[in-house]
PDB file of N, CA and C in Angstrom:
ATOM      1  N   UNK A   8       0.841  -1.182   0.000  1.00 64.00           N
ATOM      2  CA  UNK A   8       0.000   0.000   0.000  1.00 64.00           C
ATOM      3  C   UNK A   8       0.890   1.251   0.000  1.00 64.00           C
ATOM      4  N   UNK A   9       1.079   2.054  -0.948  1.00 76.00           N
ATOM      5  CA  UNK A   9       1.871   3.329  -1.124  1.00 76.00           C
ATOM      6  C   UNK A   9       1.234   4.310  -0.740  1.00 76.00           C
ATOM      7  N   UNK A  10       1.415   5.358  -0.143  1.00 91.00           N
ATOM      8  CA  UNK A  10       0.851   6.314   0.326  1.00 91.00           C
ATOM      9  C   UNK A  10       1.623   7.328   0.039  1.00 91.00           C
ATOM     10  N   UNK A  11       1.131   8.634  -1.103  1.00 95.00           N
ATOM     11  CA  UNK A  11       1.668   9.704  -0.953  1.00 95.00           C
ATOM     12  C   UNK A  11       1.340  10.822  -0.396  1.00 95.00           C
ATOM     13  N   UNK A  12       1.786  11.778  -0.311  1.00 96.00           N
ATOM     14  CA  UNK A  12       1.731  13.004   0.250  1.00 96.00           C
ATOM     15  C   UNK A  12       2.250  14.311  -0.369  1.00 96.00           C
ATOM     16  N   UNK A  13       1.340  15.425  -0.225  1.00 97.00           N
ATOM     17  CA  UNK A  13       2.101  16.612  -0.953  1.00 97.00           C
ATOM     18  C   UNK A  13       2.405  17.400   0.102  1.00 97.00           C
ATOM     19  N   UNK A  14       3.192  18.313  -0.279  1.00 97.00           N
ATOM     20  CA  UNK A  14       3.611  19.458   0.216  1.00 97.00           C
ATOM     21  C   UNK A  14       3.597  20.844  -0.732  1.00 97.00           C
ATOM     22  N   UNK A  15       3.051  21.840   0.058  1.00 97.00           N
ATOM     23  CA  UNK A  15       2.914  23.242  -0.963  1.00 97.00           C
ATOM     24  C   UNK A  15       3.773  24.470  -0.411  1.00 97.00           C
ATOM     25  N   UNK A  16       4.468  24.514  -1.617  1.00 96.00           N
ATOM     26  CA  UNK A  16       5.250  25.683  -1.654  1.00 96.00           C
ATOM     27  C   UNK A  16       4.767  27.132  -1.857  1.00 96.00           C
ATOM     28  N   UNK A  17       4.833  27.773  -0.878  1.00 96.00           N
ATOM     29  CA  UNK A  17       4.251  29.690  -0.938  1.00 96.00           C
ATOM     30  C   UNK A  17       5.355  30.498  -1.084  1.00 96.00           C
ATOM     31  N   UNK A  18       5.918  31.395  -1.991  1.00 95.00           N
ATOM     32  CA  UNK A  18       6.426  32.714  -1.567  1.00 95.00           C
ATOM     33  C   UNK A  18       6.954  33.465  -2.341  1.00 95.00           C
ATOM     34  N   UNK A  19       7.542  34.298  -2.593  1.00 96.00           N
ATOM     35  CA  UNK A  19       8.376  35.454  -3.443  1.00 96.00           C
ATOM     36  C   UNK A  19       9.133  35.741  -3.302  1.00 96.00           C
ATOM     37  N   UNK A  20       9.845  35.973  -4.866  1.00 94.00           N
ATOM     38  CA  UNK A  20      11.234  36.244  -4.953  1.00 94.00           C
ATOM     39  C   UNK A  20      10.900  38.224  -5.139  1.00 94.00           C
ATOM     40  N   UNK A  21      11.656  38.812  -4.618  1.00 94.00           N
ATOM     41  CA  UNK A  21      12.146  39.987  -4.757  1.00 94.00           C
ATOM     42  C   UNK A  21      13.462  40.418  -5.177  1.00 94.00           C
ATOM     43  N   UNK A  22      13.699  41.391  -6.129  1.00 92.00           N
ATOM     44  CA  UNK A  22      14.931  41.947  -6.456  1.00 92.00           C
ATOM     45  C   UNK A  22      15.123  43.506  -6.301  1.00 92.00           C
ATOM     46  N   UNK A  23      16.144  43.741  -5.092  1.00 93.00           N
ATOM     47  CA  UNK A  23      15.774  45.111  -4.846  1.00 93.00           C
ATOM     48  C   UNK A  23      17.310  45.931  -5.610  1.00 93.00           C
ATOM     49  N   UNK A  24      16.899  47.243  -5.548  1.00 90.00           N
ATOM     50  CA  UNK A  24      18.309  48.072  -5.869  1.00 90.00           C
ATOM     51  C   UNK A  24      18.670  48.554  -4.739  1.00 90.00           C
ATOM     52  N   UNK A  25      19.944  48.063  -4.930  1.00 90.00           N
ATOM     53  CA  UNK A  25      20.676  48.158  -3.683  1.00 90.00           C
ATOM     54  C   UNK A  25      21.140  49.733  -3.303  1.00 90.00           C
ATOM     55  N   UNK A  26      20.870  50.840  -3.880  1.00 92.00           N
ATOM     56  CA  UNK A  26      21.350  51.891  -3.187  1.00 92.00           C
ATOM     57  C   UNK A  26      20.098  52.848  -3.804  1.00 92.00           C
ATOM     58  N   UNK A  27      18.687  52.138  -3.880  1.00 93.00           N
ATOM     59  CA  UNK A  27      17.608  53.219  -3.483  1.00 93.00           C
ATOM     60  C   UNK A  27      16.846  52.243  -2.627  1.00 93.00           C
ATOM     61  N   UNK A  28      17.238  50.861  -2.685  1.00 91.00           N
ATOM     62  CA  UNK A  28      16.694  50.006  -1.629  1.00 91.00           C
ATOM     63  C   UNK A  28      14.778  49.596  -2.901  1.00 91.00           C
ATOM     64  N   UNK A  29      14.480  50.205  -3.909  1.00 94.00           N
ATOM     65  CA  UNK A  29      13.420  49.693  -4.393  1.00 94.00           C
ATOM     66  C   UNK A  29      13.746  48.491  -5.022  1.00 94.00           C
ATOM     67  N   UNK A  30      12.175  48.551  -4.917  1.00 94.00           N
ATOM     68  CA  UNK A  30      12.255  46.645  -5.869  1.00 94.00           C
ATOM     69  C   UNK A  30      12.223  46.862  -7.509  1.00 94.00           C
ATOM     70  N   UNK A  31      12.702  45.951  -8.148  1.00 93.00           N
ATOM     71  CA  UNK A  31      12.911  46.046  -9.360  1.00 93.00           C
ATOM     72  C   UNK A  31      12.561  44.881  -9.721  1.00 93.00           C
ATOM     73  N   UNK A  32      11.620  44.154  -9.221  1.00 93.00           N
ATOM     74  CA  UNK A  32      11.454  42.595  -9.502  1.00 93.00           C
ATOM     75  C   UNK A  32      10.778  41.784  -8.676  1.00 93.00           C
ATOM     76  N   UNK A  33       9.712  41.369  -8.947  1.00 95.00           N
ATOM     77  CA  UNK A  33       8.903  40.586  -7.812  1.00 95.00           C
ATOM     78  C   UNK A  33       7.931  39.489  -8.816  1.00 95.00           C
ATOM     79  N   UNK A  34       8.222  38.324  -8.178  1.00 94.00           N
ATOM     80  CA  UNK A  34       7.029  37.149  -8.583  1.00 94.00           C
ATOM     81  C   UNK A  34       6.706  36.270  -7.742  1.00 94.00           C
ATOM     82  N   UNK A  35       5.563  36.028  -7.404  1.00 96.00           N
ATOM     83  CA  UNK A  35       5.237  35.633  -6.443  1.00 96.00           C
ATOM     84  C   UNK A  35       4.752  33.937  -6.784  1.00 96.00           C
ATOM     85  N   UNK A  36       5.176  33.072  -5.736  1.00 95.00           N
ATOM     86  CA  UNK A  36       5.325  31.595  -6.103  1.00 95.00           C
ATOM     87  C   UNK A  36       3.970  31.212  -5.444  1.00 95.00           C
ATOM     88  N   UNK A  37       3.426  30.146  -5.767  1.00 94.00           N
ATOM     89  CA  UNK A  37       2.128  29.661  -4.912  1.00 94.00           C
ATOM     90  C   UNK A  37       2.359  28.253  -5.466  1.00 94.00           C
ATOM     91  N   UNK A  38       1.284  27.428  -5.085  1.00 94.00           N
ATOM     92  CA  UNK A  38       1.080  26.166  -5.308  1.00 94.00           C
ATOM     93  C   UNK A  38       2.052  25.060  -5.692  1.00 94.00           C
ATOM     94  N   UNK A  39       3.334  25.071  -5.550  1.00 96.00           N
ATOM     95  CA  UNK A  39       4.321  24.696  -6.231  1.00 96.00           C
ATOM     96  C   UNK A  39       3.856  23.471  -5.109  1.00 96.00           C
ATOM     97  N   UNK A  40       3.863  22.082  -5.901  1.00 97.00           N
ATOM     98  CA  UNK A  40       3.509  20.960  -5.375  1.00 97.00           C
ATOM     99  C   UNK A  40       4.619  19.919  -5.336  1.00 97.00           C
ATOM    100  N   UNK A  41       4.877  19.736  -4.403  1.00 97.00           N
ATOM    101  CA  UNK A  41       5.816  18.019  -4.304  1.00 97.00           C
ATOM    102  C   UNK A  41       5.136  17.600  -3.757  1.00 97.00           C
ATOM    103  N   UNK A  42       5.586  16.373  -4.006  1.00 97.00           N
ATOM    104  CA  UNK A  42       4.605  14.583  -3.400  1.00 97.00           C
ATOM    105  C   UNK A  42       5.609  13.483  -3.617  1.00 97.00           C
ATOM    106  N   UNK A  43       5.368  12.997  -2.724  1.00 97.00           N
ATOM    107  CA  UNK A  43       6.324  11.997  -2.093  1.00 97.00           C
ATOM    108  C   UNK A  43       6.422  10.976  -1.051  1.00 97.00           C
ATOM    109  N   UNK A  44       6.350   9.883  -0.448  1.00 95.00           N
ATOM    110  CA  UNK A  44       5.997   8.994   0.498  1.00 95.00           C
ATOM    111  C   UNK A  44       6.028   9.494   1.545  1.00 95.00           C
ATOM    112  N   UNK A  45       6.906  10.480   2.140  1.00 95.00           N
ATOM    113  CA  UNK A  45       6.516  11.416   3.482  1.00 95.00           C
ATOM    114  C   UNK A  45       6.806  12.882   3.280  1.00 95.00           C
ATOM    115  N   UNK A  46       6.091  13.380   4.836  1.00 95.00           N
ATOM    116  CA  UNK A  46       6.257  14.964   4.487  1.00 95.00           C
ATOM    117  C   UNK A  46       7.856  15.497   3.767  1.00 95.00           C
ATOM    118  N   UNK A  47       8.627  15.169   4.779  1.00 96.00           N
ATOM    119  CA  UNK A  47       9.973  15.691   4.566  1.00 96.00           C
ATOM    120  C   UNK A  47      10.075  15.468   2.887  1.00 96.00           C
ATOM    121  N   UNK A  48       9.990  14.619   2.252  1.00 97.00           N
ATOM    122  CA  UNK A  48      10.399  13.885   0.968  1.00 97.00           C
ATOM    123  C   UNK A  48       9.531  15.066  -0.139  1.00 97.00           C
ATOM    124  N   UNK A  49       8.225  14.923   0.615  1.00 97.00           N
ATOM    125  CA  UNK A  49       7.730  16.188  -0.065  1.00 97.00           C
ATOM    126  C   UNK A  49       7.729  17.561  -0.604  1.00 97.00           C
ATOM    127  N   UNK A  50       8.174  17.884   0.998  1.00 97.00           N
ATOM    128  CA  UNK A  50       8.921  19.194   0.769  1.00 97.00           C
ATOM    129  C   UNK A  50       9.956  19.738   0.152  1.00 97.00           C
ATOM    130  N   UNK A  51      10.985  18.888   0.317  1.00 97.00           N
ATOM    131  CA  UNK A  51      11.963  18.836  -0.690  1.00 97.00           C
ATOM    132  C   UNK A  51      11.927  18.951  -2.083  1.00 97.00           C
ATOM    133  N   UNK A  52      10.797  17.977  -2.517  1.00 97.00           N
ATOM    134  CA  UNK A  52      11.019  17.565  -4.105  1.00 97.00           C
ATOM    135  C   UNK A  52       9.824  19.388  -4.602  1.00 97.00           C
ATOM    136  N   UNK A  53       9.516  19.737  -3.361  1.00 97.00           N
ATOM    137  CA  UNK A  53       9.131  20.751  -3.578  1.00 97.00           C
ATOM    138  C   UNK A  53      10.133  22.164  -4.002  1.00 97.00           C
ATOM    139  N   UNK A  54      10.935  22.245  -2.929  1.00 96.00           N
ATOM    140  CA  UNK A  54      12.477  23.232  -3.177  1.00 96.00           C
ATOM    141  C   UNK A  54      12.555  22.871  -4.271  1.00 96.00           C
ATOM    142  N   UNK A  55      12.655  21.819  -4.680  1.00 97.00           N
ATOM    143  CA  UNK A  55      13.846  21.291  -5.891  1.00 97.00           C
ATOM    144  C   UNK A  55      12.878  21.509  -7.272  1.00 97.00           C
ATOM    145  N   UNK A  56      11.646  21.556  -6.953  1.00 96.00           N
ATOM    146  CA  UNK A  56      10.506  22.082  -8.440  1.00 96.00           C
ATOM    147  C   UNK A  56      11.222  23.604  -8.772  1.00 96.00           C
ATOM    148  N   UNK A  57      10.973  24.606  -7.532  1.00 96.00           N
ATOM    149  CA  UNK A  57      11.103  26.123  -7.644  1.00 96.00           C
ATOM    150  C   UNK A  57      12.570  26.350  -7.995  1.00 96.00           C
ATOM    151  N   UNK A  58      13.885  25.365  -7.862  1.00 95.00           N
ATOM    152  CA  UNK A  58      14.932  25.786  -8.341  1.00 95.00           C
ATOM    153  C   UNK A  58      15.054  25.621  -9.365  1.00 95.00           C
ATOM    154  N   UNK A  59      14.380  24.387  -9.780  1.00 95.00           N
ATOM    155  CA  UNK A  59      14.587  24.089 -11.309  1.00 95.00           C
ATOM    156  C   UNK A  59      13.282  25.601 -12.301  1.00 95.00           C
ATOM    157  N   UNK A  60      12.159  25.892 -11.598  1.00 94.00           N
ATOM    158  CA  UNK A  60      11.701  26.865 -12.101  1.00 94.00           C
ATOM    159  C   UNK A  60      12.837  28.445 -12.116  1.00 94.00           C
ATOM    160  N   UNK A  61      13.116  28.340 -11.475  1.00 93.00           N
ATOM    161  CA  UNK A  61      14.261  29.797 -11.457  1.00 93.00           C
ATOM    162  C   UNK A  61      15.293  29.733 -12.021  1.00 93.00           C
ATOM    163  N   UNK A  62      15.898  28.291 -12.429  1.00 94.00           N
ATOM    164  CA  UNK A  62      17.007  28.284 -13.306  1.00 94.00           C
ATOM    165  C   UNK A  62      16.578  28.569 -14.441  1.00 94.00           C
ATOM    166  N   UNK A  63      15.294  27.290 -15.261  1.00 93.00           N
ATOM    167  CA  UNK A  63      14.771  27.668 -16.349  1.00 93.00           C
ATOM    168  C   UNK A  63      14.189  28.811 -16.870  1.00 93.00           C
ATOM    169  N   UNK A  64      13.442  29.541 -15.801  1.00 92.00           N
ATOM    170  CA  UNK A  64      12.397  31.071 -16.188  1.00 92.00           C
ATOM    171  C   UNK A  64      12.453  32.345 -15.692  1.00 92.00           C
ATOM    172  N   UNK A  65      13.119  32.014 -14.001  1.00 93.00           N
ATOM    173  CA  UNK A  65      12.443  33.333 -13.336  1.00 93.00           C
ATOM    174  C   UNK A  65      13.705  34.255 -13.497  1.00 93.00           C
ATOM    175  N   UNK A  66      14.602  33.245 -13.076  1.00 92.00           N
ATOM    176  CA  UNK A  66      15.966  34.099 -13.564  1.00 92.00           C
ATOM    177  C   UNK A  66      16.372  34.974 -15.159  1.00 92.00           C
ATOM    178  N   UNK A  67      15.867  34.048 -15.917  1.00 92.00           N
ATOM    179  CA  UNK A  67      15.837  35.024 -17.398  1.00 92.00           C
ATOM    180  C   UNK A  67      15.115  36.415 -17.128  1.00 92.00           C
ATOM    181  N   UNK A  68      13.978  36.020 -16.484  1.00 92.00           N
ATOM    182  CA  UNK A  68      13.283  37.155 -16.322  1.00 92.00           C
ATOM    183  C   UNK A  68      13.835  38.114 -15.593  1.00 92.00           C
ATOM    184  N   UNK A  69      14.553  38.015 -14.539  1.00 91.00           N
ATOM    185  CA  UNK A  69      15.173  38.838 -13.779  1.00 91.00           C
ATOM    186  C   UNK A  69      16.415  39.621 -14.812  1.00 91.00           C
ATOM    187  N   UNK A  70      17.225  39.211 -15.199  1.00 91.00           N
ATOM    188  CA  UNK A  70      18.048  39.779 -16.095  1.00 91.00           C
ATOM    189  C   UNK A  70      17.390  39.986 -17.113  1.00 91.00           C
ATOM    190  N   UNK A  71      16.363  40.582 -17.912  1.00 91.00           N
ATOM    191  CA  UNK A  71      15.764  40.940 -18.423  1.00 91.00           C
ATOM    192  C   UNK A  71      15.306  42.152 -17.934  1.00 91.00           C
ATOM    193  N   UNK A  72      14.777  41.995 -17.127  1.00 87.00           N
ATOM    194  CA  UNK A  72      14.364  43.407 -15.899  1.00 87.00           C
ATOM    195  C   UNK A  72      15.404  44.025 -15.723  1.00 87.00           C
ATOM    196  N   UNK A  73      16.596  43.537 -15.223  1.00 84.00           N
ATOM    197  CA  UNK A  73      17.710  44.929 -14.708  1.00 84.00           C
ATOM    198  C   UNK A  73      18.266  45.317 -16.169  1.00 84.00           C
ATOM    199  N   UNK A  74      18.055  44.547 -17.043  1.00 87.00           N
ATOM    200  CA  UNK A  74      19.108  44.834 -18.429  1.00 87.00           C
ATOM    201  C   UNK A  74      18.422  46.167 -19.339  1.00 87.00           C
ATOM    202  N   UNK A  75      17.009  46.281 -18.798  1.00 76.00           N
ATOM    203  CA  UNK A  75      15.826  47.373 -19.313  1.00 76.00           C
ATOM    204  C   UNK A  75      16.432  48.549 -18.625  1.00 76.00           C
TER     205      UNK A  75
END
């Protein structure tokens, strides 16, 4: 009998300028889902969704933004 479990990822990345202190960059994360045979396992494969999202997307986007 396998039993999985999710875990949900909440939060935002911000990019501020460092010498007016504003933001220049904000996206906000929600629902990012891992699942996995226990919590811990969950959570994790959860981190590991949003890094692989920020390598592939959010980060382009960010250097895109300061390069404007």
């Amino acid at each position: 009998n396998t039993r999985f479990v999710p875990a949900y990822l909440y939060g935002e990345i911000l990019l501020k300028n460092n010498s007016s202190g504003k933001i220049v960059y904000s996206k906000a994360l929600s629902n990012i889902k891992g699942v996995h045979s226990t919590a811990d396992k969950a959570s994790l494969k959860a981190y590991q969704l949003v890094a692989e999202l920020i390598n592939k997307s959010i980060f382009k986007d960010m250097l895109k933004t300061i390069s404007n």
